[in-house]
Short mmCIF file of C-alpha atoms in Angstrom, two decimals:
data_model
loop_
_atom_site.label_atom_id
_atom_site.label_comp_id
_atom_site.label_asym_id
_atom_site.label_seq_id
_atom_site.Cartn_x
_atom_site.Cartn_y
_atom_site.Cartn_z
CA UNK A 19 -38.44 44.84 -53.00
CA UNK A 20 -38.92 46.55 -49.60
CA UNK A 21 -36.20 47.96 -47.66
CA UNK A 22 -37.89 47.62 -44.53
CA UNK A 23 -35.41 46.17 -41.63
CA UNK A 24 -36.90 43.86 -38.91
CA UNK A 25 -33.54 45.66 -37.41
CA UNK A 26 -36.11 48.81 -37.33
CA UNK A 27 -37.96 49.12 -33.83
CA UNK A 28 -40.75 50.71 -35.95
CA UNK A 29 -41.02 47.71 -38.51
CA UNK A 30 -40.27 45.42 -36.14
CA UNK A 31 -43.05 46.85 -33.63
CA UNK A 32 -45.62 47.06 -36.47
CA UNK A 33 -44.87 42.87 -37.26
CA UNK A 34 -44.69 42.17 -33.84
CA UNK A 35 -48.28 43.34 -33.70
CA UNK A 36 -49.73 41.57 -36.41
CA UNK A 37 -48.25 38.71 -36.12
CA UNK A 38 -48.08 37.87 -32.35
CA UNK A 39 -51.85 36.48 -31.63
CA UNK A 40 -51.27 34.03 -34.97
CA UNK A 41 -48.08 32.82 -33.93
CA UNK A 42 -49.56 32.15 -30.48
CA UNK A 43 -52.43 30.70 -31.71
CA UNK A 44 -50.34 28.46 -34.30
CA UNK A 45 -48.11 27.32 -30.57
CA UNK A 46 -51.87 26.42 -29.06
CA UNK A 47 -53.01 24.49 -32.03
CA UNK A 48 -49.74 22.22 -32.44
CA UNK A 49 -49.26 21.87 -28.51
CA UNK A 50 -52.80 22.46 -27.12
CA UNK A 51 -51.00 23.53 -23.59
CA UNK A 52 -52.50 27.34 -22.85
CA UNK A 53 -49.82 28.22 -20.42
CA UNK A 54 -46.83 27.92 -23.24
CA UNK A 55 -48.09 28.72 -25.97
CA UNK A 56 -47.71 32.50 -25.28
CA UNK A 57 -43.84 31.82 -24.37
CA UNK A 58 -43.28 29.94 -27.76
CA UNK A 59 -44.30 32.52 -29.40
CA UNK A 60 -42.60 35.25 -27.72
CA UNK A 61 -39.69 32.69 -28.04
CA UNK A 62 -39.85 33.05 -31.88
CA UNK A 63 -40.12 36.47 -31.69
CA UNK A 64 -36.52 36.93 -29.64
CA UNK A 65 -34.91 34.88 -32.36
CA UNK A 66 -36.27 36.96 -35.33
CA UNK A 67 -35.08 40.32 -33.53
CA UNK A 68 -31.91 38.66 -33.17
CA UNK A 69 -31.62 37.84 -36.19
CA UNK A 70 -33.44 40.55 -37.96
CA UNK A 71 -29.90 41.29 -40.10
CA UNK A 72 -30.11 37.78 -41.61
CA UNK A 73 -34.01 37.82 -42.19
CA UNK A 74 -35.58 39.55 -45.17
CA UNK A 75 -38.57 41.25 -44.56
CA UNK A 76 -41.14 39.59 -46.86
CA UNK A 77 -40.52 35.91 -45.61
CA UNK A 78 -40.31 37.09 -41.89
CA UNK A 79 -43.72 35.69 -41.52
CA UNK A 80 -43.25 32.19 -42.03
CA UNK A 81 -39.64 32.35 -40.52
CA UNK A 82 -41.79 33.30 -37.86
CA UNK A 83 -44.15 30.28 -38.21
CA UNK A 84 -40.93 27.83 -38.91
CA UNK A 85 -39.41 29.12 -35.64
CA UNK A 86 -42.56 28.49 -33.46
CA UNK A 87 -42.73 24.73 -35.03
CA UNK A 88 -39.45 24.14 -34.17
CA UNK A 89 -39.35 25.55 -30.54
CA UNK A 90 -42.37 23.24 -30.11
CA UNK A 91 -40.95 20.42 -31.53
CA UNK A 92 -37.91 21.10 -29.56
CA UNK A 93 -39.41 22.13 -26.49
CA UNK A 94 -42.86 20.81 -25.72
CA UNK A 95 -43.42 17.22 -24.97
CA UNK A 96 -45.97 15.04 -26.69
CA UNK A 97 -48.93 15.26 -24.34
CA UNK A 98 -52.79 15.13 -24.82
CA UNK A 99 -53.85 18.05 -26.47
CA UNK A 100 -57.25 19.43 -24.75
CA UNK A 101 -58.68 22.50 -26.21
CA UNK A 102 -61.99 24.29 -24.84
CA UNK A 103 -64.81 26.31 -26.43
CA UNK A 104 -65.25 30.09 -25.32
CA UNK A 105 -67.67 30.54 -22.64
CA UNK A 106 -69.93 32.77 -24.73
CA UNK A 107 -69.88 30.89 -27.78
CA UNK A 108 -73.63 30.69 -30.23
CA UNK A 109 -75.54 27.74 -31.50
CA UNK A 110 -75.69 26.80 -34.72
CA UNK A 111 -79.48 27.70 -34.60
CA UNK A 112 -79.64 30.63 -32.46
CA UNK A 113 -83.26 30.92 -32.56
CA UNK A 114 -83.87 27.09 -31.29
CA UNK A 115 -83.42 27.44 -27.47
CA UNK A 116 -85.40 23.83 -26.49
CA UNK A 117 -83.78 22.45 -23.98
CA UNK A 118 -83.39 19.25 -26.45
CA UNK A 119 -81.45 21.11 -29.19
CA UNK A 120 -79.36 22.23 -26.39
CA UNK A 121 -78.49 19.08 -24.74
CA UNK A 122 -77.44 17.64 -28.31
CA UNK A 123 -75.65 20.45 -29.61
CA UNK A 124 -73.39 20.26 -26.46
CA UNK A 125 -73.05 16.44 -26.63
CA UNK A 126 -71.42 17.45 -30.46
CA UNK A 127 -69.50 19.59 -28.96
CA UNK A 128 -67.44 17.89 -26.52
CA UNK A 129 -67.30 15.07 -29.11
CA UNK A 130 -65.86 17.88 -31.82
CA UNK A 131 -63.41 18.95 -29.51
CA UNK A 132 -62.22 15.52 -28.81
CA UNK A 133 -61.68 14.52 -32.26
CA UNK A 134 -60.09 17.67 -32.61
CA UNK A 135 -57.15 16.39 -30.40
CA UNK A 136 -57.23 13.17 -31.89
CA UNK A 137 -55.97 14.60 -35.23
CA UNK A 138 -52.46 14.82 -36.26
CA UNK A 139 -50.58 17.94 -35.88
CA UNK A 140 -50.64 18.34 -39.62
CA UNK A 141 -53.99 18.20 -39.67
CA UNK A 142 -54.71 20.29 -36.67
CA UNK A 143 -52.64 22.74 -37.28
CA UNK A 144 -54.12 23.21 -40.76
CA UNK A 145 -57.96 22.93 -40.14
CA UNK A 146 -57.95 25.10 -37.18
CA UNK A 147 -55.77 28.29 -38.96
CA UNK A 148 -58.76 28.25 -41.24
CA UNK A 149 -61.16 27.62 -38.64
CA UNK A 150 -60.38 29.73 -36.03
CA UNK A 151 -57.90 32.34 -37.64
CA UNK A 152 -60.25 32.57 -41.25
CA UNK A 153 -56.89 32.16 -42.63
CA UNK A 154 -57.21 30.94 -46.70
CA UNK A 155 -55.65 28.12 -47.80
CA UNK A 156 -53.19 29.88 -49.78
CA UNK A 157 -51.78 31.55 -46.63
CA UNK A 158 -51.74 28.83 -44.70
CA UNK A 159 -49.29 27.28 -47.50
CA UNK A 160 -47.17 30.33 -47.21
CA UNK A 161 -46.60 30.37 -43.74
CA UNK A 162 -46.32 26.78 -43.49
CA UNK A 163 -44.22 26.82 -46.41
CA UNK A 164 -45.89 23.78 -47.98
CA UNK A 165 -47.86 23.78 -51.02
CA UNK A 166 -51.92 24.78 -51.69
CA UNK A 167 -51.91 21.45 -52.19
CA UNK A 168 -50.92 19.75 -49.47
CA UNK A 169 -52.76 22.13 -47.37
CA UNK A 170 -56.30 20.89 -49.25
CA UNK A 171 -55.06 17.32 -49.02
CA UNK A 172 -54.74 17.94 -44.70
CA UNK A 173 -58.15 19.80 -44.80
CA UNK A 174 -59.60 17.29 -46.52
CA UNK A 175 -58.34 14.00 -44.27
CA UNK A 176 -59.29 16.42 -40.64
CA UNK A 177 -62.74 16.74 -42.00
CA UNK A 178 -62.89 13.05 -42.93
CA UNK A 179 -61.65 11.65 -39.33
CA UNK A 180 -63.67 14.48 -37.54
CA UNK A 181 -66.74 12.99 -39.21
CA UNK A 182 -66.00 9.31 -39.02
CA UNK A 183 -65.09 9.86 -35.01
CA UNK A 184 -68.75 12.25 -34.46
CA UNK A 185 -70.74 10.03 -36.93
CA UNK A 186 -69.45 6.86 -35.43
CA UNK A 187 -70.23 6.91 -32.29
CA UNK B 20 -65.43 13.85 -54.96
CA UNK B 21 -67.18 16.67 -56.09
CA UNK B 22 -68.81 17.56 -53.27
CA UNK B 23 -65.21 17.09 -51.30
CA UNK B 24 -64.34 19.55 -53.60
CA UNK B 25 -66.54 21.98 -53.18
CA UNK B 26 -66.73 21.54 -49.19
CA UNK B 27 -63.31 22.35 -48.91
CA UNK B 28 -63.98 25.78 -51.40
CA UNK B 29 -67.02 26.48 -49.00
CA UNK B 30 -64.28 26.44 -45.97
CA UNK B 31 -62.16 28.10 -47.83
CA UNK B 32 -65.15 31.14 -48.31
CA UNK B 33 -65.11 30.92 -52.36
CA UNK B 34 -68.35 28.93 -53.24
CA UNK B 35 -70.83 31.25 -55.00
CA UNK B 36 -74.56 30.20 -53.77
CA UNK B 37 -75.58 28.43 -56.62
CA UNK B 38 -72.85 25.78 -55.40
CA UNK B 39 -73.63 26.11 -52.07
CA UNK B 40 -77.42 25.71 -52.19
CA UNK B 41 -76.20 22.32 -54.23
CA UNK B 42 -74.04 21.52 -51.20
CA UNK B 43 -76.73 22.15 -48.11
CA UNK B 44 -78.93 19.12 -50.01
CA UNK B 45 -76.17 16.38 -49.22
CA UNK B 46 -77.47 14.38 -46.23
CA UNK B 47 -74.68 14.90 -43.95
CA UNK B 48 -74.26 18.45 -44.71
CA UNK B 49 -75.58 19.27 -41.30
CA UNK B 50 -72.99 17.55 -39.38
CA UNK B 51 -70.29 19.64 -41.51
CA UNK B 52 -71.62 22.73 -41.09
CA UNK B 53 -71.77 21.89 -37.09
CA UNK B 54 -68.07 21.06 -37.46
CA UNK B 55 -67.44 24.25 -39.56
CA UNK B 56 -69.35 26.72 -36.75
CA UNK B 57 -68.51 24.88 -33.56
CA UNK B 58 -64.98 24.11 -34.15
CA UNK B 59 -63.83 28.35 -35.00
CA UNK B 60 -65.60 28.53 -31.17
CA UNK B 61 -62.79 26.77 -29.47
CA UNK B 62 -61.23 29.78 -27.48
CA UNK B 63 -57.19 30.64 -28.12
CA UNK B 64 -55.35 32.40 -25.44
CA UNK B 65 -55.59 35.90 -25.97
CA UNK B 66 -52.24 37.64 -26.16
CA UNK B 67 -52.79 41.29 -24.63
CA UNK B 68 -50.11 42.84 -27.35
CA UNK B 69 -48.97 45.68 -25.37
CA UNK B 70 -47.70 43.93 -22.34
CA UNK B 71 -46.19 41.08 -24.93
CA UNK B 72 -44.30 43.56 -26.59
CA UNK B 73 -43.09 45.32 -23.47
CA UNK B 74 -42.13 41.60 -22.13
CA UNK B 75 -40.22 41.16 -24.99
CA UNK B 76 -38.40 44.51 -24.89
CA UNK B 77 -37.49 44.01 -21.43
CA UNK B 78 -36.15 40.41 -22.17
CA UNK B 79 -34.34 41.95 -25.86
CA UNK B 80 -33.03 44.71 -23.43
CA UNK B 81 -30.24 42.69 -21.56
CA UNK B 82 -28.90 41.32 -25.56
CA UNK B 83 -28.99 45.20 -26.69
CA UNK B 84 -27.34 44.68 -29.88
CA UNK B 85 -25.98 47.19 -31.86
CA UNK B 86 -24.11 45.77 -34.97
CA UNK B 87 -23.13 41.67 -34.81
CA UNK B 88 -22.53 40.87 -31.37
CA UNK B 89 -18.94 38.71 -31.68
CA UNK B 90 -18.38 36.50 -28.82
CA UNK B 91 -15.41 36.92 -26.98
CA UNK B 92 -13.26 34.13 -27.66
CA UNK B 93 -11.79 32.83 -24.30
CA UNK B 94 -9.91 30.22 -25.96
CA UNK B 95 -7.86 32.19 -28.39
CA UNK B 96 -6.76 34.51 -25.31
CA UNK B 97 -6.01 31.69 -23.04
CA UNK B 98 -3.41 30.40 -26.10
CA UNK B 99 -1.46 33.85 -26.03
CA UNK B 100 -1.76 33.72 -22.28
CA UNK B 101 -0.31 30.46 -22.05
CA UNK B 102 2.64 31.37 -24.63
CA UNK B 103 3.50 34.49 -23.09
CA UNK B 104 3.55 33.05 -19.01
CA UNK B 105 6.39 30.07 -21.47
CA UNK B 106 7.87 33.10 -22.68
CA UNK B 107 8.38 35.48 -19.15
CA UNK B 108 8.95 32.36 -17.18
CA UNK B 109 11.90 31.06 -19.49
CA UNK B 110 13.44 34.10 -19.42
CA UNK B 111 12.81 34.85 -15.78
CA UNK B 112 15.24 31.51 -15.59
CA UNK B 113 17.75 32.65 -18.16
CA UNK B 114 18.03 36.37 -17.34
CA UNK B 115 17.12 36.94 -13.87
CA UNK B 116 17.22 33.61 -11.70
CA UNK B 117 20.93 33.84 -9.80
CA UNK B 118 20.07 31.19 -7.67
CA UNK B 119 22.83 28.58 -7.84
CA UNK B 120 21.82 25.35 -6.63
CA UNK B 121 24.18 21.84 -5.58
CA UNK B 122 22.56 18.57 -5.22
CA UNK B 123 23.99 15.19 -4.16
CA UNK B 124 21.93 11.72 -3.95
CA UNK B 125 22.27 8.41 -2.18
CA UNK B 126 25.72 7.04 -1.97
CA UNK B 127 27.04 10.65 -3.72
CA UNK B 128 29.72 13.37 -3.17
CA UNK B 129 30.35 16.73 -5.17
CA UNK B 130 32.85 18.87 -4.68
CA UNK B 131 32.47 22.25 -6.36
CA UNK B 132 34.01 26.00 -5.55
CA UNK B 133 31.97 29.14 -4.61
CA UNK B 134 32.35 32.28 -6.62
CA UNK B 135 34.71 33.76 -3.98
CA UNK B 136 36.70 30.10 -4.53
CA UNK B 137 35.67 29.05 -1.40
CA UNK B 138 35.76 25.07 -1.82
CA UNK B 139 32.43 23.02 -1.04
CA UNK B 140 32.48 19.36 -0.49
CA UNK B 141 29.36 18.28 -0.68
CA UNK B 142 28.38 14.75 1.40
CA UNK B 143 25.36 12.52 -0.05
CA UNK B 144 21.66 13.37 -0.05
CA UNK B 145 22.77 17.33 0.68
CA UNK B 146 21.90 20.00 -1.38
CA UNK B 147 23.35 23.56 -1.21
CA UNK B 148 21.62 26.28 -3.02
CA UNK B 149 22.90 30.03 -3.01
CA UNK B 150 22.64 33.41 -4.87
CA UNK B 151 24.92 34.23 -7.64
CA UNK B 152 24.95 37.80 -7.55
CA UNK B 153 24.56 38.85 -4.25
CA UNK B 154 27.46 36.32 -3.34
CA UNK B 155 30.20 39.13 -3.48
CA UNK B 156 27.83 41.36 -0.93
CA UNK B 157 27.24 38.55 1.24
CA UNK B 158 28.43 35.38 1.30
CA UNK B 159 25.46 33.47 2.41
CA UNK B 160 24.34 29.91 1.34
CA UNK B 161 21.93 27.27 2.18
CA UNK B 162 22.58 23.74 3.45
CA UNK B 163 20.36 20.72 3.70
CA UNK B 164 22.59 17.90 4.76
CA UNK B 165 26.08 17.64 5.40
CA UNK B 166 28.95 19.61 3.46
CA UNK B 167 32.49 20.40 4.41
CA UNK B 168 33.77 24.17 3.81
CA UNK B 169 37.27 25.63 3.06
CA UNK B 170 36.23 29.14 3.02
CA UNK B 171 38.97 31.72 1.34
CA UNK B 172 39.74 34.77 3.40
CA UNK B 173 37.41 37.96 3.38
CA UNK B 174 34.05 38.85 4.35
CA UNK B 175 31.51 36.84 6.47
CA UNK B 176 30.44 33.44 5.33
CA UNK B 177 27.41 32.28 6.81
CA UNK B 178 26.46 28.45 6.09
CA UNK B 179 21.91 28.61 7.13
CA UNK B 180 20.19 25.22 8.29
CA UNK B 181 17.15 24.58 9.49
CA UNK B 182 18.52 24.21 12.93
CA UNK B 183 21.33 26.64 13.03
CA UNK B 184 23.38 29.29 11.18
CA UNK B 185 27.23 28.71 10.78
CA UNK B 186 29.64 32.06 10.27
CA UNK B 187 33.01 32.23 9.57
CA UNK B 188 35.64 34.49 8.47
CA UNK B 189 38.37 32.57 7.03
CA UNK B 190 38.58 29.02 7.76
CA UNK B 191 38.00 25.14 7.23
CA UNK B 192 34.91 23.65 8.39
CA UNK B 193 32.11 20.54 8.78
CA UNK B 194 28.81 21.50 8.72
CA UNK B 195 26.23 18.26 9.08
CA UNK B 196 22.19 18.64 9.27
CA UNK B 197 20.51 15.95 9.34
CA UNK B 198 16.85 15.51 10.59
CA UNK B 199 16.88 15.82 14.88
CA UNK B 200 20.75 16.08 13.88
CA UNK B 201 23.15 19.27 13.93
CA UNK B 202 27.07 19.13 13.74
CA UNK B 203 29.69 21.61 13.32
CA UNK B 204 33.31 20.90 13.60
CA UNK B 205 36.11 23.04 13.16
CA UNK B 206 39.19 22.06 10.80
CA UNK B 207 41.14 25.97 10.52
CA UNK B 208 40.20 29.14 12.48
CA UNK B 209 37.59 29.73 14.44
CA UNK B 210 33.99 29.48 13.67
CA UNK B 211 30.68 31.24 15.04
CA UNK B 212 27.57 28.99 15.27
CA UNK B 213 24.39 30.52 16.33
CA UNK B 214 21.69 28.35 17.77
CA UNK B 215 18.60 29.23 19.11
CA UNK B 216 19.60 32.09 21.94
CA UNK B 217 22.91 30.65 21.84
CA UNK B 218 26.37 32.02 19.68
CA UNK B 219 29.28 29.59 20.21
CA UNK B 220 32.62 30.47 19.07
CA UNK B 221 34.41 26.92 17.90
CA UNK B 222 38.09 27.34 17.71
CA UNK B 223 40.18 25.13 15.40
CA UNK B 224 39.61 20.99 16.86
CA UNK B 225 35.94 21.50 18.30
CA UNK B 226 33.09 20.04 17.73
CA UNK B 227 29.45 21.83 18.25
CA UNK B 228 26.90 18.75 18.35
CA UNK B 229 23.35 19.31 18.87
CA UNK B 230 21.07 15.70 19.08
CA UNK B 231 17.20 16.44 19.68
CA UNK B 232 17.10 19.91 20.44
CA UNK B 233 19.94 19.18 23.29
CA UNK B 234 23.29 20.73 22.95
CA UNK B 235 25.97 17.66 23.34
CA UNK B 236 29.02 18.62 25.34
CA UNK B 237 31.41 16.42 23.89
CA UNK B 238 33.55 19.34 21.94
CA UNK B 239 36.90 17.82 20.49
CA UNK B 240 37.67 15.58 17.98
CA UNK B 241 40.35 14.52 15.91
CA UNK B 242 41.17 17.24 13.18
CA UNK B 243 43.28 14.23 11.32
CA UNK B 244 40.50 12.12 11.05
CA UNK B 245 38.27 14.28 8.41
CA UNK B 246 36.08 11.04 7.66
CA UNK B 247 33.47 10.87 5.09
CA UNK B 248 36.30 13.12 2.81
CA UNK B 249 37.84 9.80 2.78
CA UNK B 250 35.26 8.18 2.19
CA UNK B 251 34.13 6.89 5.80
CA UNK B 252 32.14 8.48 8.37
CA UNK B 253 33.34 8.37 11.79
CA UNK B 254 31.31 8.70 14.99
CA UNK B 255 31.98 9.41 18.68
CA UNK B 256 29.29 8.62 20.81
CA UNK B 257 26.67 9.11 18.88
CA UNK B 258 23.45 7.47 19.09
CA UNK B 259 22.54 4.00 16.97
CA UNK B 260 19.74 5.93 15.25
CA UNK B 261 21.91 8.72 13.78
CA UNK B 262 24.28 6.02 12.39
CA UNK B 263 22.08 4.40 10.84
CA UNK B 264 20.51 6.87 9.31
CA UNK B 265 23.93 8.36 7.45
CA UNK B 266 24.51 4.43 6.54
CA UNK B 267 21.07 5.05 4.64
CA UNK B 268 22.15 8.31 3.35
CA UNK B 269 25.96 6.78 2.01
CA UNK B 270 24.26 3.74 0.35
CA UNK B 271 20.88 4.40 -0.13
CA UNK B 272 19.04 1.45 1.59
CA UNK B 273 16.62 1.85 4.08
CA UNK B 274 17.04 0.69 7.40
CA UNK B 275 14.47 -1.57 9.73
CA UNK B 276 15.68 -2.15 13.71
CA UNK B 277 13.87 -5.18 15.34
CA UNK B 278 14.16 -4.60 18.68
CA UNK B 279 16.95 -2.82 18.91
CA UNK B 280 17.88 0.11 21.27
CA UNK B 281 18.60 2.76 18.79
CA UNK B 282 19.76 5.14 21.65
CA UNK B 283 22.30 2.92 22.45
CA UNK B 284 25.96 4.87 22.25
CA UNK B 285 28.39 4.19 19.18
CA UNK B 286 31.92 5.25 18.78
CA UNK B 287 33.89 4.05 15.19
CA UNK B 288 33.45 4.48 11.78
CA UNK B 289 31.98 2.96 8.66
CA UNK B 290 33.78 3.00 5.14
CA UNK B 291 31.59 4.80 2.30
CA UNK B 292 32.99 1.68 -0.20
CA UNK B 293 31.00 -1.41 0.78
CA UNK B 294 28.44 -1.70 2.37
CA UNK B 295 28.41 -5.13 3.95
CA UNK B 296 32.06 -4.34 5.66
CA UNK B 297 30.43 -0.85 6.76
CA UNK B 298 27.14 -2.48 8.27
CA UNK B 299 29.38 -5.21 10.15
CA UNK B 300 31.84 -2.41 11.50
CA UNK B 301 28.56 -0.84 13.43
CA UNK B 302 26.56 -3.81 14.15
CA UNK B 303 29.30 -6.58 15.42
CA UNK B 304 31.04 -4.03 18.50
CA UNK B 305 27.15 -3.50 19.21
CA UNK B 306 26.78 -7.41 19.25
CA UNK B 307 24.00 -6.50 16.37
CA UNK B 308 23.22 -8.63 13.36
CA UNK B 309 22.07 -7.95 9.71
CA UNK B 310 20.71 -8.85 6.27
CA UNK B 311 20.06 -7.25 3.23
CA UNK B 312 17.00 -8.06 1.01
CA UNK B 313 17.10 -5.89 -2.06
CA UNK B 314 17.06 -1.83 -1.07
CA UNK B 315 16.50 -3.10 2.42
CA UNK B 316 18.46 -3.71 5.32
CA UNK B 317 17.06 -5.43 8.66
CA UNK B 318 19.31 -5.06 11.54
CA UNK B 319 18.36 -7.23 14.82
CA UNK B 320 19.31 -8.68 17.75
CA UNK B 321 22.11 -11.03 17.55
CA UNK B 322 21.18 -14.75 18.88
CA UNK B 323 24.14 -16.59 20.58
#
């Protein structure tokens, strides 16, 4: 048991922190929109300090990832999802620079990110925490509150449809 | 199904390398491990914490909460309000309101006495209203209609209108205000009427008449003939219009002239009893004709 208080600028400061880029990025992966994800998040955030009596400290996290989903669900309409690489971003092969192996792995790329935003939330959501945030499965399941389970079963179906859409074509 | 197994463990960072150099001989393995690299490049908005969490403070700042913020509850102060504007306002009425009020309708007469026992005979359609409490002080009412007054001896009784104000010492006296229409006529004593600039003394058998903001000088009539006290309403050259209008007030119906000169002189009287004898006592010496259709009378010209 902790007695920690989210009520406590210092605790509360201290999970702000750690928390904030993870929420946001968990706003950008379910709504794909850059320019709210950020306010989602901070969104969430209000709610927990307002309710930081009510909240106990060790399942603040995914309160905090339960509040983000619902904002969204309540607050963002269903549009196309676009996501983008960053600029500076390696090849696979970093020491193959023909102009070939260039051309293809960029062609993969924009297909990758395409079936990316095909996916379903579930799916997204899950697959990209692990891609992009190196989260394990077993915390994704936490903060989702779902099961290991069910997280494996989501992995499993985004790799299949990411492969079937960049195979297929 | 193994190797979906052990794909999702190599995501997941757990394979050891015997399983993984197992893994890299699968045919498509390349494909996944393009997904795997390429897809942790797609770029998330950075959050620049510091100016996040100052965002956030600033927004927190205006809900400062110490303790459980309770709403105030407008609707549970609005009830008391309510009950306790009911409670002052009843007992404003039962505890402070002296004003005394007297109201007669259509075809109506009251007759009631003042606190000083002044007697009020109220006509039809008239209303009186006066203070209780400052009556001994000053004897001072207000009339809307007609009313006749047999004030008792003592201080000054003034009767207010609209048009004019009425005082009197001691005496008996008519007071009629009607709309255009002012009328004062003295029974006992002498009475003061004040109109406008103007302060008439009436003595006993006068009559003060005032018909469209013009002063009538007609000034005696017949102190035996106190009219509309017994029940009819007598006129001496007054105009059609003003007639008609107390016929409307004794019986309630409205009145509609078709081409009629309602400025035309009329001297008689009407009973208060019935109205068909009281129409035909103003309309036949006027050669006039009449019919009644439910609350409505039409008066026209009569056709030889």
């Amino acid at each position: 048991m902790t007695d920690k208080s989210l009520c406590d600028e210092i605790y509360f400061n201290e999970f702000y922190t750690s928390h904030i880029q993870s929420a946001s990025n968990f706003a950008y992966y379910k709504s794909g929109d850059k320019s709210t994800s950020l306010d989602l998040a901070q969104e969430a955030f209000i709610k927990i300090w307002e309710n930081c009596a009510k909240i106990d400290f060790s399942k603040a996290k995914s309160y905090l990832f339960t509040v983000v989903n619902n904002l969204f669900l309540n607050i963002v309409k269903h549009e196309k999802v676009v996501f983008d690489y960053a600029k500076s971003s390696p090849y696979l092969d970093v020491d193959n620079q023909s102009p070939d192996y260039l051309l293809e792995e960029e062609e993969f790329k924009v297909k990758l990110k395409n079936a990316i935003a095909d996916l379903t939330e579930g799916e997204r959501e899950v697959f990209l925490m692990n891609r992009i945030d190196g989260k394990k499965y077993r915390e994704i399941a936490e903060l989702l509150e779902i099961s290991q389970k069910a997280v494996e079963k989501r992995m499993s179906s985004a790799l299949k449809k990411l492969r079937t859409k960049i195979d297929g074509i | 199904m193994e190797d979906q197994k052990n794909i999702l463990k190599w995501l997941n960072r757990e394979t050891s390398d015997e399983e993984l150099a197992r893994l890299q001989e699968a045919k498509d393995f390349k494909t996944l491990e393009k997904i795997a690299h390429y897809a942790s490049q797609i770029e998330t908005p950075k959050v620049d914490v510091e100016t996040a969490l100052a965002d956030l403070k600033s927004r927190t700042k205006n809900t400062a909460k110490k303790g459980k913020v309770i709403p105030f509850n407008f609707k549970q102060v609005y009830k008391y309000a309510a009950a306790i504007v009911v409670l002052l306002t009843t007992s404003y009425f039962l505890f402070f309101n002296n004003e005394a009020s007297f109201k007669t309708e259509f075809a109506q007469t009251k007759t009631f006495n003042l606190p000083d026992n002044s007697e009020v005979i109220l006509n039809s359609n008239s209303a009186i209203t006066f203070d209780k409490k400052e009556w001994e002080s000053d004897r001072n009412l207000t009339l809307n209609g007609e009313a006749f007054f047999k004030v008792q001896k003592g201080k000054k009784f003034t009767v207010n209108t609209e048009i004019g104000e009425v005082t009197v010492l001691g005496t008996q006296f008519n007071v009629k205000e009607r709309a255009n229409y002012f009328e004062v006529k003295t029974y006992e004593g002498l009475v003061s009427v004040a109109y406008k600039d103007t302060l008439v003394k009436l003595p006993k058998g006068t009559i003060f008449k005032v018909v469209n903001g013009k002063i009538d000088t007609v000034n005696t009539f017949d102190i035996n003939e106190n009219s509309w006290l017994q029940k009819e309403s007598n006129f001496k050259s007054t105009a059609l219009r003003f007639v008609l209008k107390e016929i409307e007030n004794q019986f309630g119906y409205t009145i509609e002239t078709k081409e009629v000169d309602l400025d035309i002189l009329y001297s008689g009287g009407f009973t208060h009893a019935d109205v068909n004898i009281a129409l035909q006592s103003v309309t036949i010496p006027l050669q006039l004709s009449y019919k009644i259709e439910g609350k409505k009378i039409i008066i026209f010209k009569y056709d030889k």
